[in-house]
Amino acid sequence: MNPATTSFSAADLALQLEKCTSEQLDQLDFGVIGFDADTNVQRYNAFESEAAGLSPQRVLGQPLFTNVAPCLNNFMVAQRFEDAADDGATLDDTIDYVLTLRMRPVKVKLRLLAAPGSSTSYVLVQRQVR
């Protein structure tokens, strides 16, 4: 993967992220939160850490939808991951969203990525909505 050419809207982004080292994730210009089947955060890049004001030490290993980002624990985000897992379906949705945790409301685009058989699902955060 070339972080300089990897975009938020890339067609095969989940596959690219799976192959990324932590250092490569840190070079991306959008937030990356990867979590396991129990929703515990396994991957968290520097862009998201700085934007959210949460250190990797505070986030890694914690349940995403309850401890890290409870503002994502709703039908628009968490439920979509649950539905995809229950159906054994691929999830690749991009939605307009407003983040509210620990900060003033911030308009973002979220890309939700999950695939059957993959050990990691992703919430990607693009903060500069155009």
CSV table of C-alpha atoms in Angstrom, one decimal:
chain,number,residue,atom,x,y,z
A,1,MET,CA,0.0,0.0,0.0
A,2,ASN,CA,1.1,3.5,-0.8
A,3,PRO,CA,-0.3,5.8,1.9
A,4,ALA,CA,0.1,8.8,-0.4
A,5,THR,CA,-2.3,7.4,-2.9
A,6,THR,CA,-4.7,5.6,-0.6
A,7,SER,CA,-8.0,7.4,-0.5
A,8,PHE,CA,-11.0,7.3,1.7
A,9,SER,CA,-13.1,6.3,-1.2
A,10,ALA,CA,-10.9,3.6,-2.7
A,11,ALA,CA,-12.9,0.6,-4.0
A,12,ASP,CA,-10.8,-2.1,-2.3
A,13,LEU,CA,-9.9,-0.1,0.9
A,14,ALA,CA,-10.7,-2.9,3.4
A,15,LEU,CA,-8.2,-5.2,1.7
A,16,GLN,CA,-5.6,-2.4,1.6
A,17,LEU,CA,-6.0,-1.6,5.3
A,18,GLU,CA,-5.6,-5.3,6.2
A,19,LYS,CA,-2.1,-5.2,4.6
A,20,CYS,CA,-1.1,-1.9,6.2
A,21,THR,CA,1.5,-1.7,9.0
A,22,SER,CA,0.7,0.6,11.9
A,23,GLU,CA,3.2,3.1,10.4
A,24,GLN,CA,1.4,3.1,7.1
A,25,LEU,CA,-2.0,3.6,8.8
A,26,ASP,CA,-0.5,6.6,10.6
A,27,GLN,CA,0.4,8.2,7.3
A,28,LEU,CA,-3.2,8.3,6.0
A,29,ASP,CA,-5.1,11.6,5.9
A,30,PHE,CA,-8.3,10.2,7.4
A,31,GLY,CA,-9.2,8.4,10.7
A,32,VAL,CA,-9.0,4.6,10.9
A,33,ILE,CA,-10.5,2.6,13.7
A,34,GLY,CA,-10.3,-1.2,13.3
A,35,PHE,CA,-12.1,-3.5,15.7
A,36,ASP,CA,-12.6,-7.2,16.2
A,37,ALA,CA,-15.7,-9.4,16.4
A,38,ASP,CA,-16.2,-8.3,20.1
A,39,THR,CA,-15.9,-4.7,19.0
A,40,ASN,CA,-12.6,-4.2,20.8
A,41,VAL,CA,-10.4,-1.7,19.0
A,42,GLN,CA,-7.4,-3.3,17.5
A,43,ARG,CA,-6.2,-0.6,15.1
A,44,TYR,CA,-6.2,3.1,15.6
A,45,ASN,CA,-4.2,5.5,13.5
A,46,ALA,CA,-2.5,8.8,14.4
A,47,PHE,CA,-4.8,11.0,12.4
A,48,GLU,CA,-7.8,9.8,14.4
A,49,SER,CA,-6.0,9.9,17.7
A,50,GLU,CA,-5.1,13.6,17.1
A,51,ALA,CA,-8.5,14.6,15.8
A,52,ALA,CA,-10.4,12.9,18.6
A,53,GLY,CA,-7.9,13.7,21.4
A,54,LEU,CA,-7.7,10.1,22.5
A,55,SER,CA,-4.4,8.4,22.8
A,56,PRO,CA,-3.9,4.9,21.3
A,57,GLN,CA,-3.1,3.6,24.8
A,58,ARG,CA,-6.5,4.7,26.0
A,59,VAL,CA,-8.4,3.3,23.0
A,60,LEU,CA,-6.6,0.0,22.0
A,61,GLY,CA,-8.3,-3.1,23.5
A,62,GLN,CA,-11.4,-1.1,24.5
A,63,PRO,CA,-14.9,-1.8,23.2
A,64,LEU,CA,-15.6,0.8,20.4
A,65,PHE,CA,-19.3,1.4,20.8
A,66,THR,CA,-19.4,1.6,24.6
A,67,ASN,CA,-16.1,2.8,26.0
A,68,VAL,CA,-14.4,4.6,23.1
A,69,ALA,CA,-17.1,6.2,20.9
A,70,PRO,CA,-20.6,5.7,22.4
A,71,CYS,CA,-21.8,8.4,20.0
A,72,LEU,CA,-21.5,5.6,17.3
A,73,ASN,CA,-23.6,3.2,19.3
A,74,ASN,CA,-26.9,3.6,17.3
A,75,PHE,CA,-28.8,2.2,14.3
A,76,MET,CA,-26.8,4.3,11.9
A,77,VAL,CA,-23.4,2.8,12.8
A,78,ALA,CA,-23.3,-0.1,15.3
A,79,GLN,CA,-26.5,-1.7,14.2
A,80,ARG,CA,-25.2,-1.9,10.6
A,81,PHE,CA,-22.2,-3.9,11.7
A,82,GLU,CA,-24.4,-6.2,13.7
A,83,ASP,CA,-26.8,-6.7,10.8
A,84,ALA,CA,-24.0,-7.4,8.4
A,85,ALA,CA,-22.5,-10.0,10.8
A,86,ASP,CA,-25.9,-11.6,11.4
A,87,ASP,CA,-26.5,-11.8,7.6
A,88,GLY,CA,-23.0,-12.9,6.7
A,89,ALA,CA,-22.9,-9.9,4.4
A,90,THR,CA,-20.3,-7.5,3.3
A,91,LEU,CA,-20.7,-3.9,4.6
A,92,ASP,CA,-19.4,-0.9,2.7
A,93,ASP,CA,-21.5,2.1,3.4
A,94,THR,CA,-20.5,5.8,3.5
A,95,ILE,CA,-22.8,8.1,5.5
A,96,ASP,CA,-22.9,11.7,6.6
A,97,TYR,CA,-22.6,11.9,10.3
A,98,VAL,CA,-22.0,14.4,13.2
A,99,LEU,CA,-19.5,13.3,15.9
A,100,THR,CA,-20.3,14.7,19.3
A,101,LEU,CA,-18.1,12.9,21.8
A,102,ARG,CA,-15.9,15.2,23.9
A,103,MET,CA,-15.9,17.9,21.3
A,104,ARG,CA,-18.2,20.4,19.6
A,105,PRO,CA,-20.3,18.7,16.9
A,106,VAL,CA,-18.2,17.9,13.9
A,107,LYS,CA,-19.7,17.0,10.5
A,108,VAL,CA,-17.9,14.0,9.0
A,109,LYS,CA,-18.3,11.2,6.5
A,110,LEU,CA,-18.0,7.7,8.0
A,111,ARG,CA,-17.2,4.7,5.9
A,112,LEU,CA,-18.2,1.4,7.5
A,113,LEU,CA,-16.3,-1.6,6.3
A,114,ALA,CA,-16.9,-5.3,7.2
A,115,ALA,CA,-16.5,-8.5,5.4
A,116,PRO,CA,-17.4,-12.1,6.2
A,117,GLY,CA,-14.3,-14.0,7.3
A,118,SER,CA,-12.3,-10.9,8.0
A,119,SER,CA,-11.1,-10.5,11.6
A,120,THR,CA,-11.2,-6.7,11.5
A,121,SER,CA,-14.0,-4.3,10.7
A,122,TYR,CA,-13.4,-0.6,10.2
A,123,VAL,CA,-14.9,2.7,10.9
A,124,LEU,CA,-13.2,5.3,8.8
A,125,VAL,CA,-13.6,9.0,9.5
A,126,GLN,CA,-13.2,11.8,7.0
A,127,ARG,CA,-13.4,15.1,8.8
A,128,GLN,CA,-13.2,17.5,5.9
A,129,VAL,CA,-16.7,17.1,4.4
A,130,ARG,CA,-17.0,18.8,1.1
